[in-house]
mmCIF file of C-alpha atoms in Angstrom:
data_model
loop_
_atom_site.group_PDB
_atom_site.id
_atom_site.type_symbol
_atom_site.label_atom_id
_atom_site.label_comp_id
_atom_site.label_asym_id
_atom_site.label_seq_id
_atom_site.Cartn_x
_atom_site.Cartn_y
_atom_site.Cartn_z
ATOM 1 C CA UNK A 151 152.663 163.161 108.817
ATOM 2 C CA UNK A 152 151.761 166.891 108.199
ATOM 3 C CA UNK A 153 150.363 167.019 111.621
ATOM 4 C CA UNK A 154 154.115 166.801 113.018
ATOM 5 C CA UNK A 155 154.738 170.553 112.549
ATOM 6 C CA UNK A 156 152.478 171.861 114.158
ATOM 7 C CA UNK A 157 153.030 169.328 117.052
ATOM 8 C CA UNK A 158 156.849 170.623 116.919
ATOM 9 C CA UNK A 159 155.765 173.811 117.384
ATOM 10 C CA UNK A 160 153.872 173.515 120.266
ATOM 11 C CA UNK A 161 155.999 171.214 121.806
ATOM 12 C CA UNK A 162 159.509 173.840 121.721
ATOM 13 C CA UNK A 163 157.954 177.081 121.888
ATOM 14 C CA UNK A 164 159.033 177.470 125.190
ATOM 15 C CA UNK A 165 162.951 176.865 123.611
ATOM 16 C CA UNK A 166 165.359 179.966 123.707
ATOM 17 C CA UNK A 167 165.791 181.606 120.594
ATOM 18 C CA UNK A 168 169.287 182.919 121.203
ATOM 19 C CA UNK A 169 170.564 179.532 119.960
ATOM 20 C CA UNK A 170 171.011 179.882 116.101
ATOM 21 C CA UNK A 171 172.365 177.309 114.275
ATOM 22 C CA UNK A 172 175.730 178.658 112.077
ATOM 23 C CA UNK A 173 175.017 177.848 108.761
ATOM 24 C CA UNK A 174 172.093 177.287 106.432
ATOM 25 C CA UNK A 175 172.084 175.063 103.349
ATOM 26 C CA UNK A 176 170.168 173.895 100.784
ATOM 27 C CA UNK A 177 170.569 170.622 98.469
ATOM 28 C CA UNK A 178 168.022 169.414 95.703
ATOM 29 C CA UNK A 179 168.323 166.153 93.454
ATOM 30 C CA UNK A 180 165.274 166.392 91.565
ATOM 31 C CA UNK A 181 166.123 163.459 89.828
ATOM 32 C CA UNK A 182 167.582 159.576 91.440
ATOM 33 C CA UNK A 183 168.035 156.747 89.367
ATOM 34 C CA UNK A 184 165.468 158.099 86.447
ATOM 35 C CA UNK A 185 162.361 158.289 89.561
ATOM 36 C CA UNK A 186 161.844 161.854 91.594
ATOM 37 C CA UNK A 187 164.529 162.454 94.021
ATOM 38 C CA UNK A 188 164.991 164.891 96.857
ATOM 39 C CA UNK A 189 164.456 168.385 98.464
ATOM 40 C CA UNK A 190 166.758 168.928 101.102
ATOM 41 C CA UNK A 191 167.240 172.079 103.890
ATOM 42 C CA UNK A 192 170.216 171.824 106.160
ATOM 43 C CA UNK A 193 170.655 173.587 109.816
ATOM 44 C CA UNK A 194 174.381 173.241 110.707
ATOM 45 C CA UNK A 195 175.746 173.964 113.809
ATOM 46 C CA UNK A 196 179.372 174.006 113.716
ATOM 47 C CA UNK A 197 180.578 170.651 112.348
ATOM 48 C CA UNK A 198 178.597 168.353 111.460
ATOM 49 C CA UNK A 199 179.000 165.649 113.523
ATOM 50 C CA UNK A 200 175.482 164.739 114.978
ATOM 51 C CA UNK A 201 172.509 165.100 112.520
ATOM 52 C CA UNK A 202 168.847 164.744 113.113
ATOM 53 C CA UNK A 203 167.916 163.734 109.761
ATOM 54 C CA UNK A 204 163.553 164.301 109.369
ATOM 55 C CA UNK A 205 162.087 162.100 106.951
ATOM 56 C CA UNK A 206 158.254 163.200 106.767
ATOM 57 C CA UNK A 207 155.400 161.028 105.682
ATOM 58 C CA UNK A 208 152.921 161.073 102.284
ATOM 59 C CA UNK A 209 152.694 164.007 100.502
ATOM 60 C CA UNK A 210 151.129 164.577 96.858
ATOM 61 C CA UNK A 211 150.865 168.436 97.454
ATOM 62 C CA UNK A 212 154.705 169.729 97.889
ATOM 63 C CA UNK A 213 153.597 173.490 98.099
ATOM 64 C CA UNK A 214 156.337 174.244 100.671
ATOM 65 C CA UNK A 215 159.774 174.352 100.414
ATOM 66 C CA UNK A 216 162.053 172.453 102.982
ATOM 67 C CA UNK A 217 163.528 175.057 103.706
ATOM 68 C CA UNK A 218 160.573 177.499 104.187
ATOM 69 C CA UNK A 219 159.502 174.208 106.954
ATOM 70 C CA UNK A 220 163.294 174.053 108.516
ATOM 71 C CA UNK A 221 163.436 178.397 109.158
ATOM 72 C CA UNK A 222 159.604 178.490 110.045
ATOM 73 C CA UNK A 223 157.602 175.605 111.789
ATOM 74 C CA UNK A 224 160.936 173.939 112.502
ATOM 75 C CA UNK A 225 162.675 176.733 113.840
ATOM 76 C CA UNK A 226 162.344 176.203 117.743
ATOM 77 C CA UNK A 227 163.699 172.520 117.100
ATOM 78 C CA UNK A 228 166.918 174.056 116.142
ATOM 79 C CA UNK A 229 166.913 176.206 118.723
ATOM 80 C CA UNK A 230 166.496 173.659 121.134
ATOM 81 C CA UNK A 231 168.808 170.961 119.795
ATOM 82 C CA UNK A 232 171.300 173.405 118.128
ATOM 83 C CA UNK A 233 172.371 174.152 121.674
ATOM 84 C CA UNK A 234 173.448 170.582 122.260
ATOM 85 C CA UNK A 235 175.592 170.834 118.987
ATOM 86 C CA UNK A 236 172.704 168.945 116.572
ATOM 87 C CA UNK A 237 172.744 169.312 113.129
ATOM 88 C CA UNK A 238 169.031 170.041 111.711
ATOM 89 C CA UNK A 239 168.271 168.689 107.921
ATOM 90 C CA UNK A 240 164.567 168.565 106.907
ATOM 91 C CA UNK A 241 164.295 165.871 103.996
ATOM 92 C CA UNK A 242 161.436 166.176 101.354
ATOM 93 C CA UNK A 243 160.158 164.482 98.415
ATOM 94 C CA UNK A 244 160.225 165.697 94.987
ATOM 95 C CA UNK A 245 157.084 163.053 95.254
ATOM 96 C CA UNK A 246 155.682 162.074 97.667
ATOM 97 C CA UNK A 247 153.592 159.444 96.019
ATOM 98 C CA UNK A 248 155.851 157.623 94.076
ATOM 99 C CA UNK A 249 156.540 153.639 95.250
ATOM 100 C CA UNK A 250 157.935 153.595 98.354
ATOM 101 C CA UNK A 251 160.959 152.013 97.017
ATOM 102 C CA UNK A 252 162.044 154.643 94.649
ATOM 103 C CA UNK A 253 161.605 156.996 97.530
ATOM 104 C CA UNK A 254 163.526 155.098 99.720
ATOM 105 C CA UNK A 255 166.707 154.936 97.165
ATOM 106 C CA UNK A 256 166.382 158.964 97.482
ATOM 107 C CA UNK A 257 167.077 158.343 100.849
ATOM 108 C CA UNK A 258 169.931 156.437 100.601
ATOM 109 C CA UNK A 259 171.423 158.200 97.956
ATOM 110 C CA UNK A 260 171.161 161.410 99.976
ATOM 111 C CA UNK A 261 172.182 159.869 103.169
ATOM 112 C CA UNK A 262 175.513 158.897 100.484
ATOM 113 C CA UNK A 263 176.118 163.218 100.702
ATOM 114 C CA UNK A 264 175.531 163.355 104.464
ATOM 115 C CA UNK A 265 178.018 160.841 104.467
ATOM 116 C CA UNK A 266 180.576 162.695 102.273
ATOM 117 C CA UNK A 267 179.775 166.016 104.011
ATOM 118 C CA UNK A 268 179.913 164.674 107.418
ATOM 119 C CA UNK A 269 182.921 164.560 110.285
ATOM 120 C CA UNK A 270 184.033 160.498 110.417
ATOM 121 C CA UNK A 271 182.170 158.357 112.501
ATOM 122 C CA UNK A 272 179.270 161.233 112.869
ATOM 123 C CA UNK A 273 176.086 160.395 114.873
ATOM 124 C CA UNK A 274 172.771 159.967 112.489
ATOM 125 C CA UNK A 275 169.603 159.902 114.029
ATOM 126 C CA UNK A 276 166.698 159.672 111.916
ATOM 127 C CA UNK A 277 162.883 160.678 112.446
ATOM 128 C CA UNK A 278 160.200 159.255 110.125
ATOM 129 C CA UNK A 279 156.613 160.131 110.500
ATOM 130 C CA UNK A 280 153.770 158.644 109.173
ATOM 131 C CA UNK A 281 154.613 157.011 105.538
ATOM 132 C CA UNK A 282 158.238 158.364 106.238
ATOM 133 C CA UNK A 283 158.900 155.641 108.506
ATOM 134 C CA UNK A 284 158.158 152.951 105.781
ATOM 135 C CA UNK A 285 160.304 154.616 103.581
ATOM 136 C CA UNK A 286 163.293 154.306 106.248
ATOM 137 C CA UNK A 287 162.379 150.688 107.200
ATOM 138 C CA UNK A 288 162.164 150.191 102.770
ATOM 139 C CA UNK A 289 165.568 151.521 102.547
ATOM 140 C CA UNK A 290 167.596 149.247 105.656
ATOM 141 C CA UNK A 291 165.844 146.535 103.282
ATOM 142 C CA UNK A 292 166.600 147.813 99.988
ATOM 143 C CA UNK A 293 170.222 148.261 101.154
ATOM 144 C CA UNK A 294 170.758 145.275 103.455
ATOM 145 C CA UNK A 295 172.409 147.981 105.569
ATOM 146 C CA UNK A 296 172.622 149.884 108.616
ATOM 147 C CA UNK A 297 173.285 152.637 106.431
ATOM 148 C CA UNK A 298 175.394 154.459 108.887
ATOM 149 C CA UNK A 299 171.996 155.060 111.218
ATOM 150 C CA UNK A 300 172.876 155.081 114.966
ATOM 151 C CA UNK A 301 169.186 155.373 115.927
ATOM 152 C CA UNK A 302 166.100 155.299 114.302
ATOM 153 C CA UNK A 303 162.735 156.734 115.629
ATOM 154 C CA UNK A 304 159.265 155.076 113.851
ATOM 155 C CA UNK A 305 156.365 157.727 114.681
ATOM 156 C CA UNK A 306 152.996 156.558 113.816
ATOM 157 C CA UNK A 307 154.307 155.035 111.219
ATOM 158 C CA UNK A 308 152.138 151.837 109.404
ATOM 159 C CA UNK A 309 154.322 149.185 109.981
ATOM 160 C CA UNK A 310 151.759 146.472 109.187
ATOM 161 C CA UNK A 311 149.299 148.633 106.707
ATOM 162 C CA UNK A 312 147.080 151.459 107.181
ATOM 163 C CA UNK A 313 142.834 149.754 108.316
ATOM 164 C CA UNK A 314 139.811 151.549 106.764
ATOM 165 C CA UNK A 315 136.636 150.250 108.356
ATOM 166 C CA UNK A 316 134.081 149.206 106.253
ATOM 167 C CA UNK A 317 132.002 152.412 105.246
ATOM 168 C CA UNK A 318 135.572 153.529 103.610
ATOM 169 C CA UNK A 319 134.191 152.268 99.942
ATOM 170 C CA UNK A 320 136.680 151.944 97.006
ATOM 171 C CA UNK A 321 134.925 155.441 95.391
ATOM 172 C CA UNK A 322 136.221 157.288 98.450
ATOM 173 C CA UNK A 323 139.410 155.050 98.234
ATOM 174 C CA UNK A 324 140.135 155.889 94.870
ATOM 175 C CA UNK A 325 139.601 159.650 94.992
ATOM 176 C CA UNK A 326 141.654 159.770 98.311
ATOM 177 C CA UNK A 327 144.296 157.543 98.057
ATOM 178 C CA UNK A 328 144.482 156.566 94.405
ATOM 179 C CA UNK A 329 148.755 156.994 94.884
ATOM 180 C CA UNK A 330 150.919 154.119 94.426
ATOM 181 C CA UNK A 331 152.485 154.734 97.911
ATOM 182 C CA UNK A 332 148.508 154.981 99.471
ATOM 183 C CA UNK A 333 147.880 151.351 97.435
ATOM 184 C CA UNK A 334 151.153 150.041 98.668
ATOM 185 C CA UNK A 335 150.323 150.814 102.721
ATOM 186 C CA UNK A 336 146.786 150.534 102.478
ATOM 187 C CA UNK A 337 145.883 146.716 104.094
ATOM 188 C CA UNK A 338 144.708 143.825 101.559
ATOM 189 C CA UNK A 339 145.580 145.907 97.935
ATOM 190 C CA UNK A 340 147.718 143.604 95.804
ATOM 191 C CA UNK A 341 150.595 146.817 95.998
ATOM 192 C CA UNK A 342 150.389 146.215 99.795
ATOM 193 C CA UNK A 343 150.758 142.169 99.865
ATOM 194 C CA UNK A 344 153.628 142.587 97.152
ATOM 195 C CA UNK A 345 155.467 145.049 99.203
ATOM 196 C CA UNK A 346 154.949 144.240 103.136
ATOM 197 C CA UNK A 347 155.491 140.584 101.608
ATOM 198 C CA UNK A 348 158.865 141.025 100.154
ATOM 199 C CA UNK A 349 159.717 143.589 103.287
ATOM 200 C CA UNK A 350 158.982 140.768 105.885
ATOM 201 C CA UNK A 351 160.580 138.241 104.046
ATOM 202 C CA UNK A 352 163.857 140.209 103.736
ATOM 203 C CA UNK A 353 163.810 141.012 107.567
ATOM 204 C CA UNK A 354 163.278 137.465 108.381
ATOM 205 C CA UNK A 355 166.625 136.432 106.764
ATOM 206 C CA UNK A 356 169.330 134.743 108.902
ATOM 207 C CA UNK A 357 171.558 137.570 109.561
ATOM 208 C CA UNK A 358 169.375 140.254 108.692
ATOM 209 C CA UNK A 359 169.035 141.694 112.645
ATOM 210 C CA UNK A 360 172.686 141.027 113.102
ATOM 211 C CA UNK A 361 174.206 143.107 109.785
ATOM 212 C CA UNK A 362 170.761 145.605 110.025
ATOM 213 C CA UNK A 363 169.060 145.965 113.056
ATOM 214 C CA UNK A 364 171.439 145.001 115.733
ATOM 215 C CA UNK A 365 173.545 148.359 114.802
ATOM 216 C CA UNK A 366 170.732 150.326 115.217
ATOM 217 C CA UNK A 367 168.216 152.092 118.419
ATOM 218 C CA UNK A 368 165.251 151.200 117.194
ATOM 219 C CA UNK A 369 161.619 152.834 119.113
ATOM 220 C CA UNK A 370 158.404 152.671 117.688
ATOM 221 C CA UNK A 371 156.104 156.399 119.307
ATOM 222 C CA UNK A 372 152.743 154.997 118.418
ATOM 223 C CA UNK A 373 149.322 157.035 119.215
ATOM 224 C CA UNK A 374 147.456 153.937 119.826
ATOM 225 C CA UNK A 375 147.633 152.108 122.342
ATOM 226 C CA UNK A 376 146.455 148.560 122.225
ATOM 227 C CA UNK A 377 149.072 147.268 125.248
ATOM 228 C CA UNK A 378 145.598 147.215 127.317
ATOM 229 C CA UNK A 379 141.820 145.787 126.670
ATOM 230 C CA UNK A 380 139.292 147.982 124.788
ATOM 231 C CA UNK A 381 135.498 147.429 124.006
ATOM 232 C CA UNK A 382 133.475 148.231 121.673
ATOM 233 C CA UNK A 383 129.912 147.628 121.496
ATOM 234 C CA UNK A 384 128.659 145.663 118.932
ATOM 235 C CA UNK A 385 126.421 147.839 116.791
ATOM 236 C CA UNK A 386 129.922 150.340 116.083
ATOM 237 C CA UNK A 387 131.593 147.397 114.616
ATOM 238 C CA UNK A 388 129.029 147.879 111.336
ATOM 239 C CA UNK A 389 130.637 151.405 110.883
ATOM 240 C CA UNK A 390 134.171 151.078 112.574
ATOM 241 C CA UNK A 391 136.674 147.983 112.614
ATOM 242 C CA UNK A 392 137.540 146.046 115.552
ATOM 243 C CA UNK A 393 140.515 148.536 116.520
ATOM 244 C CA UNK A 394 138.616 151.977 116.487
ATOM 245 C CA UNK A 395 139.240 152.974 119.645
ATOM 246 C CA UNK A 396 142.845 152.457 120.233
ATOM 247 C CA UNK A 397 144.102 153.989 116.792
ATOM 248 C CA UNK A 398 144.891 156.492 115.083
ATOM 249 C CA UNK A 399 141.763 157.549 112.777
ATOM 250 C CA UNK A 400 140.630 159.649 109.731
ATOM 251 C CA UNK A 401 137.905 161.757 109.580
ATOM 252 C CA UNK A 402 135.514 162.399 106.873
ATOM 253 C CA UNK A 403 131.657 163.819 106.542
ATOM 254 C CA UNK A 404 131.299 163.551 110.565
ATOM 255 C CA UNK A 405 132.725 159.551 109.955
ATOM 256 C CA UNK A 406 135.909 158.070 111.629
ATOM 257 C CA UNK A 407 137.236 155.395 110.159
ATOM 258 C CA UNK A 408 140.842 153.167 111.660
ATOM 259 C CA UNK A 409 143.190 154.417 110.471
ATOM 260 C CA UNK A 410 147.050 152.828 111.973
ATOM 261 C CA UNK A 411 145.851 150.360 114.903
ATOM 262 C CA UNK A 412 148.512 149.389 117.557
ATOM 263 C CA UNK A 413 149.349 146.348 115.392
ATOM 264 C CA UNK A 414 150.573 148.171 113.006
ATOM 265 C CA UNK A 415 152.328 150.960 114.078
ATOM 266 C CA UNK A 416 154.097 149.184 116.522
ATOM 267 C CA UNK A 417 155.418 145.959 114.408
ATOM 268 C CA UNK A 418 153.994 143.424 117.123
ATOM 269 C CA UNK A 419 155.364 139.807 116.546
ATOM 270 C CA UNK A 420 151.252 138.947 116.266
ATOM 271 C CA UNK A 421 148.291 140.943 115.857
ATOM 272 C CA UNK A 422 146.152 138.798 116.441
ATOM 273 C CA UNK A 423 143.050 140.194 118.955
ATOM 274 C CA UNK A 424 141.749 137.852 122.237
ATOM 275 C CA UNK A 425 137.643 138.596 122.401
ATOM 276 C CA UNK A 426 135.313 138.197 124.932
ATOM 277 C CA UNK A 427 131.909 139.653 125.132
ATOM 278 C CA UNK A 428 131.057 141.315 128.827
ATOM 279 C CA UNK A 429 127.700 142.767 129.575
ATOM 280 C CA UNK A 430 126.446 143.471 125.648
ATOM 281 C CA UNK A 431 129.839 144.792 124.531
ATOM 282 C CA UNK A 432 132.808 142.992 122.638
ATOM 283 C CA UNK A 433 135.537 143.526 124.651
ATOM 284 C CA UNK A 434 139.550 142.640 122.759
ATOM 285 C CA UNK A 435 143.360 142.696 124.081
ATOM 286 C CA UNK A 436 146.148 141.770 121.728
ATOM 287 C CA UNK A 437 147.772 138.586 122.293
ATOM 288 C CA UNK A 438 151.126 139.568 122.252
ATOM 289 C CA UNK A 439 152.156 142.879 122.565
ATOM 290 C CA UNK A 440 156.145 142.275 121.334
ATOM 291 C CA UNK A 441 158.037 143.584 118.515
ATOM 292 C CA UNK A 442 161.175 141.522 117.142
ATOM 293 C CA UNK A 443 161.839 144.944 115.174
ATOM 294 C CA UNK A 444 161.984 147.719 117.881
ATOM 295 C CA UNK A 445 163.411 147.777 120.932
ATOM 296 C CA UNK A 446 161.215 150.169 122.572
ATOM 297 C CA UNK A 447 157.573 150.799 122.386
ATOM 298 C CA UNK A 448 155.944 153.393 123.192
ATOM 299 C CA UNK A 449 152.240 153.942 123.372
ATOM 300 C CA UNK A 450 150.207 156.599 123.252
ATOM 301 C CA UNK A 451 146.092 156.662 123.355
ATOM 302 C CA UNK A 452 145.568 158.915 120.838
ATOM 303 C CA UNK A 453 142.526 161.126 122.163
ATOM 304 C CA UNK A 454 144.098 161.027 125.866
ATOM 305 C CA UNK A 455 146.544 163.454 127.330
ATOM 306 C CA UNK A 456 147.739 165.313 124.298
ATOM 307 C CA UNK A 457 149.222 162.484 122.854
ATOM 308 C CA UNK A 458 150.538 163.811 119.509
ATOM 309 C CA UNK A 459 152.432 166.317 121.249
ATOM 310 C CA UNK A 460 153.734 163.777 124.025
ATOM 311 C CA UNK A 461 154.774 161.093 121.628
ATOM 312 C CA UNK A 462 157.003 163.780 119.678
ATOM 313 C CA UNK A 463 158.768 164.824 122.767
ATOM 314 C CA UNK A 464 159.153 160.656 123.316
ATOM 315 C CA UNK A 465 160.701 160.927 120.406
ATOM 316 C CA UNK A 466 163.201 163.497 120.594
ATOM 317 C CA UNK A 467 164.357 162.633 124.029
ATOM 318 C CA UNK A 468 165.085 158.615 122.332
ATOM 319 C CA UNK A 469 166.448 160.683 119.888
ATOM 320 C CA UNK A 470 168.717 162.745 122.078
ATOM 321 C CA UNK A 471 170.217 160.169 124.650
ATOM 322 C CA UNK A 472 171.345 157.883 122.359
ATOM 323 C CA UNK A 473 173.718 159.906 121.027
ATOM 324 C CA UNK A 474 177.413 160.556 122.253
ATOM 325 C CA UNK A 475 177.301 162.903 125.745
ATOM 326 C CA UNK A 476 179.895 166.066 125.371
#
């Protein structure tokens, strides 16, 4: 998400600058395979041999340059990682709009140079925001491989589809989100049944957490938090869906609609809702608050205690002590 730079910011201004990183690089692949390929900006500190790898989520803008991100809004992440001997690289689609599996053999095939470019046996950690965390989950499908990832960090991302509550009408849909990679996460289109469908049944394979998943740290940062009960009363449920107020939302013309609900970015096992009604308001809890995909969850109210910041510094520190100690 586009919102993640400006969280960065705020969460490592306090970083030192001294800390430069040695080398600065640049690759682009405009084209992959005959779809749009990739924008790349590199931050090397000495060898590269343990690479943060940022994979960020739907774009159909691209009026900045990865590199303009990686010296600019990214800057005091270098500064505070480049320290510890991490290797920056700020990924980017050429578009950010395309199906989520062209974008997703980018990836790969750019995760083929890291590869090349790399010391053996280097540490990858990858970060995907938003829609950039279904295009990393897309690709350990597409490639029925670990892909050389040592961890992998899910923030925010819509795991089980982006909701839009009812006053979210297809007009405002289609001006919006009228994007094959919006119809492909948005819940109920016929893009997103075709693609969550063949994702789910691909992960469900015998052997598929052994050869993919097993390999991997997996942590979902969500900012919702649905590991609790919430209530609603029942006249909000006409303009907002059942999970309004433990998600993520949108905002449009003084309206919030759901936007990634617990369920979702989170992977549960079920999302199905318990409901009760208590004193005139409808009052739900998940069921089952368990992921087969992640091993850690971590949840984060979104309107409580600067969560968008707090979830990115969850992320980095998963990030950061998983890899090899000096």
């Amino acid at each position: 998400m586009r919102a993640l730079i400006s969280i960065i910011i705020w969460l490592c201004f306090t970083a030192s600058s001294h800390a430069q990183p040695t080398e600065y690089r640049v690759l682009d692949q405009m084209d992959v395979n005959g779809h749009a390929g990739y924008l790349s900006a590199w931050a090397v500190h000495g060898k590269l041999d343990k690479v943060l790898l940022i994979v960020p989520g739907f774009d159909t803008e691209n009026d900045t340059l990865p590199m303009d991100e990686l010296t600019g809004d990214f800057q005091p992440v270098i500064n505070l990682l480049g320290a510890s001997g991490w290797d920056i690289v700020y990924y980017e689609y050429v578009d950010g709009a395309i199906d989520l599996r062209d974008n997703a053999d980018s990836l790969g095939r750019f995760i083929d140079v890291l590869e090349a470019e790399a010391e053996p046996d280097y540490h990858l950690a990858v970060l995907g925001g938003s829609m950039g965390g279904m295009v990393i989950r897309t690709l350990l499908v597409q490639e029925n491989s670990a892909r050389g990832i040592d961890s992998f960090v899910s923030l925010d991302a819509p795991h089980r589809g982006v909701t839009l509550s009812s006053w979210v009408n297809e007009d405002l849909l289609s001006l919006a989100l009228d994007y094959p990679a919006a119809r492909q996460m948005t819940a109920g289109r016929p893009e997103y049944r075709e693609l969550y469908g063949w994702l789910e049944s691909r992960e469900a394979r015998r052997g598929f957490r052994r050869k993919v998943l097993e390999p991997i740290a997996t942590c979902a940062v969500t900012l919702s938090d649905g590991s609790g009960r919430w209530r609603i009363n029942a006249a909000e449920e006409t303009l907002h869906n059942r999970y309004y107020a433990v998600s993520s939302y949108v905002e449009y013309s003084g309206l919030r609609s759901s936007y990634m609900p617990y369920h979702s970015t989170a992977l549960l096992m079920s999302e199905a809702t318990k409901k009760k009604v208590k004193r005139g308001r409808n009052v739900y809890r998940y069921k089952r608050a368990r992921s087969r995909y992640f091993d850690l969850i971590i949840p984060n109210a979104r309107d409580e205690h600067g969560a968008p910041v707090y979830a990115v510094e969850q992320a980095l520190q998963f990030i950061t002590t998983q890899a090899p100690q000096p």
